[in-house]
Amino acid sequence: MLRRKFERLVQRRLLSSEALGKAISESESSKQYIEEILLKKGIPKHGILSCLSEFYNCLFIEYDEGITASRNVLRLMDPVMLKAGLWMPLAVNKKKAEVIAYSPDDSALTGKIREVLGVDEIEFKVGLPGDIVRIIENNFDLNPDFPTTAGRTPLAKVRTYLAERRSGLAEQRTALARGRTGLAFLRTGIAFITIAATLIRMVGVGYLSIIEILLLILGIDAVFDGFKWYLPVRKDARRILDYSAKEGPAGYTALQVSNTGGDPIYSRSEVVEHADALRAGWSKLSPVERRRFLANDRTDMAEERTFLASLRTQMAKSRTGLAFARTGIVFSGLGLALFRQFHTSGWTLFDIVLMLIGALMTIEGILEYFPGR
């Protein structure tokens, strides 16, 4: 059948009968499409397409970025399935479909197309395997050999998830800053309490004690208010919102996302083998192909920004831990100073409690610091 398909090349003296036989044998042994072998031998592409058009009695079609399918059709199609079967629907109505295919005479393929598209009649156009694959990839917004996740729309979706994660990290950093502000207010309250307690224990209670009592009340209120700001943040700080950069194999890969119904799972695609060579010929790329490369670059930079935002959040957690440790040290220092300065009395229990609370706060603050370190 292959000889009959390309007999016209022999008749037009573009190829000898012997050379055609060798090409057929090479195709069968190497599992390559014979059209690709003929192209490598320098046979004009239009000559090969004319043979196919005559053999299948239908028009031929070449790859062009302007060949686009209906969006309503594409959203129901799987590009992997289309590339495996080497066919591509261009237009579909209730009973008829216009389809590009490599083997329009394949009854199994025809049956599958009818089943997938839900039509009775198919108007075929024939194309070369490489052209059909490029038409499929172009319609799904992909550069040659790129995975389906490397299209501009899937990449935009990934960037949206990354932006959402960065917003969550920024919100958490803001909450941590609020917590540190609360701790600063708490330390101010401790300073008031220190002044009031020291004055009362040094000079006793008198008609001027109203000042110390006022300071004591203000200090206690500031401590409670500081804790009120900090404790919700302390609880939220245990919520994990970090993001680790997804390392893939060396080479040109695309960031992809799965489990979009829940917490997104990020991963890297397989290496696109010819991507570097394709990009090296930047001036030869079409504007659409360049935009696809730039979309992937923007996604990679968005991932880097998200990773850096995650690091900043981890360091914000550490700073909050250190602020809590400093507050604990203030508590302990105050309790120890009062304990050593004054004789044992009813206030001694207060001094010990301050030291214990301060020690616990210092330990917890240091423990919060180490993960970020």
Short mmCIF file of C-alpha atoms in Angstrom, two decimals:
data_model
loop_
_atom_site.label_atom_id
_atom_site.label_comp_id
_atom_site.label_asym_id
_atom_site.label_seq_id
_atom_site.Cartn_x
_atom_site.Cartn_y
_atom_site.Cartn_z
CA MET A 1 0.00 0.00 0.00
CA LEU A 2 2.87 2.37 0.76
CA ARG A 3 4.30 1.88 -2.73
CA ARG A 4 0.93 2.64 -4.30
CA LYS A 5 0.54 5.71 -2.06
CA PHE A 6 3.77 7.29 -3.31
CA GLU A 7 3.92 5.88 -6.85
CA ARG A 8 3.28 9.40 -8.15
CA LEU A 9 6.73 10.46 -6.89
CA VAL A 10 8.25 7.82 -9.17
CA GLN A 11 6.09 8.90 -12.09
CA ARG A 12 7.19 12.52 -11.64
CA ARG A 13 10.82 11.32 -11.38
CA LEU A 14 11.23 12.83 -7.94
CA LEU A 15 12.26 9.41 -6.69
CA SER A 16 13.36 6.16 -8.29
CA SER A 17 11.40 2.96 -7.77
CA GLU A 18 14.43 1.43 -6.04
CA ALA A 19 14.82 4.43 -3.70
CA LEU A 20 11.12 4.23 -2.84
CA GLY A 21 11.51 0.56 -1.96
CA LYS A 22 14.47 1.34 0.31
CA ALA A 23 12.47 4.13 2.02
CA ILE A 24 9.59 1.71 2.63
CA SER A 25 11.97 -0.89 4.11
CA GLU A 26 13.63 1.75 6.32
CA SER A 27 10.24 2.93 7.54
CA GLU A 28 9.14 -0.59 8.46
CA SER A 29 12.40 -1.43 10.25
CA SER A 30 12.82 1.90 12.12
CA LYS A 31 9.11 2.44 12.89
CA GLN A 32 9.42 5.94 11.44
CA TYR A 33 6.75 7.48 9.26
CA ILE A 34 7.75 7.10 5.63
CA GLU A 35 6.88 10.75 5.02
CA GLU A 36 9.61 11.79 7.47
CA ILE A 37 12.13 9.57 5.71
CA LEU A 38 11.19 10.98 2.31
CA LEU A 39 11.55 14.54 3.63
CA LYS A 40 15.03 13.71 4.92
CA LYS A 41 15.90 12.43 1.45
CA GLY A 42 15.03 15.85 0.04
CA ILE A 43 11.66 15.04 -1.51
CA PRO A 44 9.59 18.27 -1.70
CA LYS A 45 6.90 18.47 0.97
CA HIS A 46 4.24 19.50 -1.52
CA GLY A 47 5.09 16.49 -3.67
CA ILE A 48 4.47 14.17 -0.70
CA LEU A 49 1.25 15.99 0.22
CA SER A 50 0.00 15.76 -3.37
CA CYS A 51 0.51 11.99 -3.27
CA LEU A 52 -1.45 11.74 -0.04
CA SER A 53 -4.22 13.98 -1.38
CA GLU A 54 -4.56 11.90 -4.51
CA PHE A 55 -4.40 8.60 -2.65
CA TYR A 56 -7.05 9.54 -0.06
CA ASN A 57 -9.09 11.64 -2.48
CA CYS A 58 -9.26 14.64 -0.15
CA LEU A 59 -7.57 18.02 0.28
CA PHE A 60 -4.23 18.23 2.06
CA ILE A 61 -3.36 20.77 4.75
CA GLU A 62 -0.04 22.10 6.09
CA TYR A 63 0.81 23.52 9.49
CA ASP A 64 0.05 27.18 9.90
CA GLU A 65 -0.56 29.17 13.09
CA GLY A 66 -3.74 30.47 11.51
CA ILE A 67 -5.34 27.01 11.48
CA THR A 68 -7.50 27.05 14.59
CA ALA A 69 -10.32 24.87 15.83
CA SER A 70 -13.49 25.94 17.54
CA ARG A 71 -12.97 26.66 21.25
CA ASN A 72 -16.12 24.69 22.03
CA VAL A 73 -14.58 21.66 20.33
CA LEU A 74 -11.13 22.02 21.94
CA ARG A 75 -12.36 22.17 25.50
CA LEU A 76 -13.74 18.64 25.06
CA MET A 77 -10.53 17.26 23.52
CA ASP A 78 -7.46 15.70 25.09
CA PRO A 79 -4.29 16.77 23.24
CA VAL A 80 -2.47 13.58 24.25
CA MET A 81 -5.23 11.47 22.69
CA LEU A 82 -5.24 13.60 19.53
CA LYS A 83 -1.46 13.37 19.11
CA ALA A 84 -1.53 9.61 19.68
CA GLY A 85 -4.21 9.18 17.00
CA LEU A 86 -2.82 11.90 14.69
CA TRP A 87 -6.12 13.65 14.09
CA MET A 88 -7.53 17.06 14.86
CA PRO A 89 -11.13 18.35 14.58
CA LEU A 90 -11.42 21.80 13.04
CA ALA A 91 -15.18 22.29 13.08
CA VAL A 92 -18.16 20.26 14.29
CA ASN A 93 -21.85 20.75 13.80
CA LYS A 94 -24.74 18.47 14.70
CA LYS A 95 -24.10 15.83 12.04
CA LYS A 96 -20.81 16.64 10.32
CA ALA A 97 -17.20 17.25 11.36
CA GLU A 98 -14.21 18.63 9.50
CA VAL A 99 -11.13 16.69 10.59
CA ILE A 100 -7.43 16.68 9.72
CA ALA A 101 -6.01 13.13 9.91
CA TYR A 102 -2.94 11.21 8.89
CA SER A 103 -4.87 8.05 7.98
CA PRO A 104 -8.34 9.01 6.72
CA ASP A 105 -8.92 5.43 5.50
CA ASP A 106 -8.45 3.89 8.98
CA SER A 107 -11.89 2.49 9.84
CA ALA A 108 -11.03 2.15 13.55
CA LEU A 109 -9.97 5.81 13.69
CA THR A 110 -13.08 6.88 11.81
CA GLY A 111 -15.27 5.02 14.31
CA LYS A 112 -13.48 6.61 17.25
CA ILE A 113 -13.83 10.10 15.77
CA ARG A 114 -17.56 9.57 15.24
CA GLU A 115 -17.89 8.37 18.85
CA VAL A 116 -15.86 11.24 20.34
CA LEU A 117 -17.45 14.01 18.26
CA GLY A 118 -20.93 12.49 18.08
CA VAL A 119 -21.30 12.94 14.31
CA ASP A 120 -22.32 10.72 11.41
CA GLU A 121 -20.39 12.35 8.57
CA ILE A 122 -16.70 13.29 8.50
CA GLU A 123 -14.99 15.49 5.94
CA PHE A 124 -11.32 14.55 6.05
CA LYS A 125 -8.26 16.57 5.16
CA VAL A 126 -4.94 14.76 5.11
CA GLY A 127 -1.74 16.05 6.69
CA LEU A 128 1.78 14.95 7.56
CA PRO A 129 2.33 13.58 11.11
CA GLY A 130 4.61 16.46 12.14
CA ASP A 131 2.19 19.06 10.81
CA ILE A 132 -0.79 17.49 12.58
CA VAL A 133 1.11 17.39 15.89
CA ARG A 134 2.07 21.07 15.51
CA ILE A 135 -1.52 22.03 14.64
CA ILE A 136 -2.68 20.24 17.82
CA GLU A 137 0.03 21.87 19.94
CA ASN A 138 -0.66 25.31 18.48
CA ASN A 139 -4.39 25.02 19.18
CA PHE A 140 -3.63 24.02 22.76
CA ASP A 141 -1.16 26.94 22.98
CA LEU A 142 1.96 24.78 23.21
CA ASN A 143 5.41 25.05 21.68
CA PRO A 144 6.81 21.95 19.89
CA ASP A 145 7.23 18.92 22.21
CA PHE A 146 6.12 20.89 25.29
CA PRO A 147 3.79 19.14 27.78
CA THR A 148 0.16 20.23 28.01
CA THR A 149 0.92 21.97 31.32
CA ALA A 150 3.26 24.39 29.49
CA GLY A 151 0.46 26.20 27.65
CA ARG A 152 -0.09 29.84 28.53
CA THR A 153 -3.48 29.17 30.12
CA PRO A 154 -2.27 26.35 32.44
CA LEU A 155 0.79 28.44 33.33
CA ALA A 156 -1.44 31.43 34.10
CA LYS A 157 -3.45 29.14 36.37
CA VAL A 158 -0.26 28.09 38.20
CA ARG A 159 0.72 31.75 38.61
CA THR A 160 -2.70 32.47 40.09
CA TYR A 161 -2.21 29.72 42.70
CA LEU A 162 1.27 31.08 43.47
CA ALA A 163 -0.12 34.62 43.83
CA GLU A 164 -2.77 33.30 46.20
CA ARG A 165 -0.05 31.59 48.27
CA ARG A 166 1.99 34.82 48.37
CA SER A 167 -1.10 36.73 49.54
CA GLY A 168 -1.56 34.19 52.34
CA LEU A 169 2.09 34.52 53.32
CA ALA A 170 1.83 38.34 53.32
CA GLU A 171 -1.26 38.11 55.51
CA GLN A 172 0.59 35.85 57.93
CA ARG A 173 3.59 38.22 58.06
CA THR A 174 1.23 41.10 58.83
CA ALA A 175 -0.30 39.09 61.67
CA LEU A 176 3.17 38.28 63.01
CA ALA A 177 4.09 41.98 62.92
CA ARG A 178 0.91 42.67 64.88
CA GLY A 179 1.96 40.04 67.41
CA ARG A 180 5.39 41.64 67.81
CA THR A 181 3.70 45.00 68.34
CA GLY A 182 1.59 43.39 71.06
CA LEU A 183 4.76 42.04 72.71
CA ALA A 184 6.33 45.52 72.60
CA PHE A 185 3.19 46.87 74.30
CA LEU A 186 3.45 44.03 76.81
CA ARG A 187 7.04 45.01 77.65
CA THR A 188 5.87 48.60 78.13
CA GLY A 189 3.30 47.29 80.62
CA ILE A 190 6.04 45.37 82.42
CA ALA A 191 8.06 48.58 82.71
CA PHE A 192 5.07 50.29 84.37
CA ILE A 193 4.60 47.36 86.74
CA THR A 194 8.32 47.38 87.57
CA ILE A 195 8.29 51.06 88.46
CA ALA A 196 5.11 50.75 90.55
CA ALA A 197 6.17 47.57 92.39
CA THR A 198 9.65 48.88 93.11
CA LEU A 199 8.39 52.19 94.50
CA ILE A 200 5.77 50.50 96.69
CA ARG A 201 8.32 48.05 98.12
CA MET A 202 10.95 50.73 98.62
CA VAL A 203 8.91 53.51 100.22
CA GLY A 204 5.77 51.68 101.30
CA VAL A 205 2.19 52.83 100.97
CA GLY A 206 1.39 56.52 101.49
CA TYR A 207 -0.78 59.32 100.22
CA LEU A 208 1.30 59.44 97.01
CA SER A 209 0.75 55.72 96.38
CA ILE A 210 -2.12 56.65 94.13
CA ILE A 211 0.54 57.27 91.43
CA GLU A 212 2.11 53.85 91.91
CA ILE A 213 -1.30 52.19 91.94
CA LEU A 214 -2.26 54.00 88.74
CA LEU A 215 1.00 52.90 87.11
CA LEU A 216 0.39 49.35 88.32
CA ILE A 217 -3.14 49.31 86.86
CA LEU A 218 -1.91 50.75 83.56
CA GLY A 219 0.91 48.21 83.44
CA ILE A 220 -1.37 45.26 84.11
CA ASP A 221 -3.82 46.51 81.49
CA ALA A 222 -0.96 46.91 78.96
CA VAL A 223 0.29 43.38 79.71
CA PHE A 224 -3.17 41.87 79.18
CA ASP A 225 -3.69 43.95 76.04
CA GLY A 226 -0.29 42.89 74.69
CA PHE A 227 -1.11 39.23 75.30
CA LYS A 228 -4.49 39.77 73.64
CA TRP A 229 -2.69 40.91 70.50
CA TYR A 230 -0.07 38.19 70.61
CA LEU A 231 -1.93 35.01 71.55
CA PRO A 232 -4.09 34.79 68.36
CA VAL A 233 -0.92 35.28 66.32
CA ARG A 234 0.85 32.60 68.33
CA LYS A 235 -1.91 30.16 67.38
CA ASP A 236 -1.87 31.24 63.73
CA ALA A 237 1.92 31.02 63.51
CA ARG A 238 1.62 27.23 63.76
CA ARG A 239 -0.32 27.20 60.50
CA ILE A 240 2.05 26.02 57.77
CA LEU A 241 1.92 28.23 54.70
CA ASP A 242 5.46 27.76 53.49
CA TYR A 243 6.44 27.05 49.90
CA SER A 244 9.52 25.14 48.82
CA ALA A 245 10.90 25.57 45.31
CA LYS A 246 10.14 22.49 43.22
CA GLU A 247 13.37 21.10 41.86
CA GLY A 248 13.11 19.09 38.68
CA PRO A 249 15.65 17.42 36.41
CA ALA A 250 18.28 19.60 34.78
CA GLY A 251 16.89 21.20 31.64
CA TYR A 252 13.86 23.14 30.46
CA THR A 253 10.77 22.15 32.47
CA ALA A 254 7.38 23.64 33.25
CA LEU A 255 5.90 24.13 36.71
CA GLN A 256 2.56 22.34 36.98
CA VAL A 257 -0.13 22.05 39.64
CA SER A 258 -2.50 19.26 40.61
CA ASN A 259 -5.12 18.63 43.32
CA THR A 260 -6.68 21.96 42.43
CA GLY A 261 -9.79 21.09 44.42
CA GLY A 262 -7.84 21.20 47.68
CA ASP A 263 -4.36 22.31 48.67
CA PRO A 264 -2.48 22.60 45.35
CA ILE A 265 0.38 20.16 44.76
CA TYR A 266 3.20 21.58 42.67
CA SER A 267 5.62 19.57 40.56
CA ARG A 268 7.86 19.86 37.52
CA SER A 269 7.21 18.39 34.09
CA GLU A 270 9.64 16.14 32.29
CA VAL A 271 12.50 17.89 30.50
CA VAL A 272 11.56 19.28 27.08
CA GLU A 273 14.50 17.96 25.07
CA HIS A 274 14.53 20.46 22.20
CA ALA A 275 13.47 23.54 24.17
CA ASP A 276 16.96 25.07 24.45
CA ALA A 277 17.63 24.59 20.74
CA LEU A 278 14.23 26.07 19.91
CA ARG A 279 14.86 29.08 22.12
CA ALA A 280 18.32 29.58 20.63
CA GLY A 281 16.59 30.42 17.36
CA TRP A 282 14.58 33.19 19.03
CA SER A 283 14.55 35.41 15.95
CA LYS A 284 12.95 32.61 13.93
CA LEU A 285 10.14 32.01 16.41
CA SER A 286 6.69 33.41 15.80
CA PRO A 287 5.30 36.00 18.24
CA VAL A 288 2.99 33.35 19.70
CA GLU A 289 5.87 30.91 20.29
CA ARG A 290 7.89 33.64 21.98
CA ARG A 291 4.98 34.54 24.26
CA ARG A 292 4.75 30.89 25.33
CA PHE A 293 8.41 30.91 26.36
CA LEU A 294 7.90 34.21 28.21
CA ALA A 295 4.82 32.80 29.98
CA ASN A 296 6.96 29.94 31.28
CA ASP A 297 9.65 32.43 32.37
CA ARG A 298 7.04 34.50 34.24
CA THR A 299 5.81 31.36 35.99
CA ASP A 300 9.35 30.46 37.06
CA MET A 301 9.88 33.98 38.43
CA ALA A 302 6.50 33.83 40.19
CA GLU A 303 7.64 30.60 41.85
CA GLU A 304 10.89 32.25 42.94
CA ARG A 305 8.97 35.20 44.42
CA THR A 306 6.69 32.78 46.27
CA PHE A 307 9.68 30.87 47.63
CA LEU A 308 11.29 34.13 48.81
CA ALA A 309 7.97 35.20 50.37
CA SER A 310 7.96 31.89 52.22
CA LEU A 311 11.47 32.55 53.53
CA ARG A 312 10.44 36.04 54.67
CA THR A 313 7.48 34.55 56.52
CA GLN A 314 9.72 31.97 58.22
CA MET A 315 12.05 34.78 59.32
CA ALA A 316 9.07 36.82 60.52
CA LYS A 317 8.07 33.83 62.66
CA SER A 318 11.61 33.69 64.01
CA ARG A 319 11.61 37.42 64.80
CA THR A 320 8.32 36.98 66.62
CA GLY A 321 9.84 34.10 68.59
CA LEU A 322 12.82 36.26 69.52
CA ALA A 323 10.49 39.09 70.56
CA PHE A 324 8.66 36.62 72.81
CA ALA A 325 12.02 35.44 74.22
CA ARG A 326 13.04 39.05 74.90
CA THR A 327 9.76 39.61 76.70
CA GLY A 328 10.40 36.48 78.75
CA ILE A 329 13.87 37.72 79.62
CA VAL A 330 12.33 40.99 80.81
CA PHE A 331 9.92 39.01 83.03
CA SER A 332 12.71 36.86 84.45
CA GLY A 333 15.04 39.82 84.90
CA LEU A 334 12.38 41.79 86.71
CA GLY A 335 11.55 38.86 89.03
CA LEU A 336 15.21 38.15 89.74
CA ALA A 337 16.02 41.82 90.41
CA LEU A 338 13.11 42.20 92.82
CA PHE A 339 13.94 38.89 94.52
CA ARG A 340 17.56 39.92 95.12
CA GLN A 341 16.82 43.50 96.04
CA PHE A 342 14.22 42.91 98.74
CA HIS A 343 13.97 40.67 101.77
CA THR A 344 11.70 37.63 101.79
CA SER A 345 8.12 38.75 102.21
CA GLY A 346 4.67 38.29 100.79
CA TRP A 347 6.01 39.72 97.53
CA THR A 348 8.52 36.88 97.14
CA LEU A 349 5.93 34.57 95.53
CA PHE A 350 5.24 37.32 92.99
CA ASP A 351 8.97 37.51 92.18
CA ILE A 352 9.24 33.73 91.72
CA VAL A 353 6.16 33.59 89.51
CA LEU A 354 7.62 36.35 87.32
CA MET A 355 10.88 34.41 86.98
CA LEU A 356 9.10 31.14 86.09
CA ILE A 357 6.79 32.79 83.55
CA GLY A 358 9.75 34.60 82.04
CA ALA A 359 11.80 31.40 81.79
CA LEU A 360 8.94 29.55 80.03
CA MET A 361 8.42 32.44 77.63
CA THR A 362 12.14 32.58 76.85
CA ILE A 363 12.29 28.85 76.11
CA GLU A 364 9.22 28.96 73.87
CA GLY A 365 10.52 32.03 72.05
CA ILE A 366 13.85 30.34 71.34
CA LEU A 367 12.05 27.20 70.12
CA GLU A 368 10.01 29.39 67.73
CA TYR A 369 13.26 30.91 66.48
CA PHE A 370 15.15 27.74 65.52
CA PRO A 371 12.91 26.54 62.62
CA GLY A 372 13.41 29.86 60.85
CA ARG A 373 17.13 29.78 61.58
#
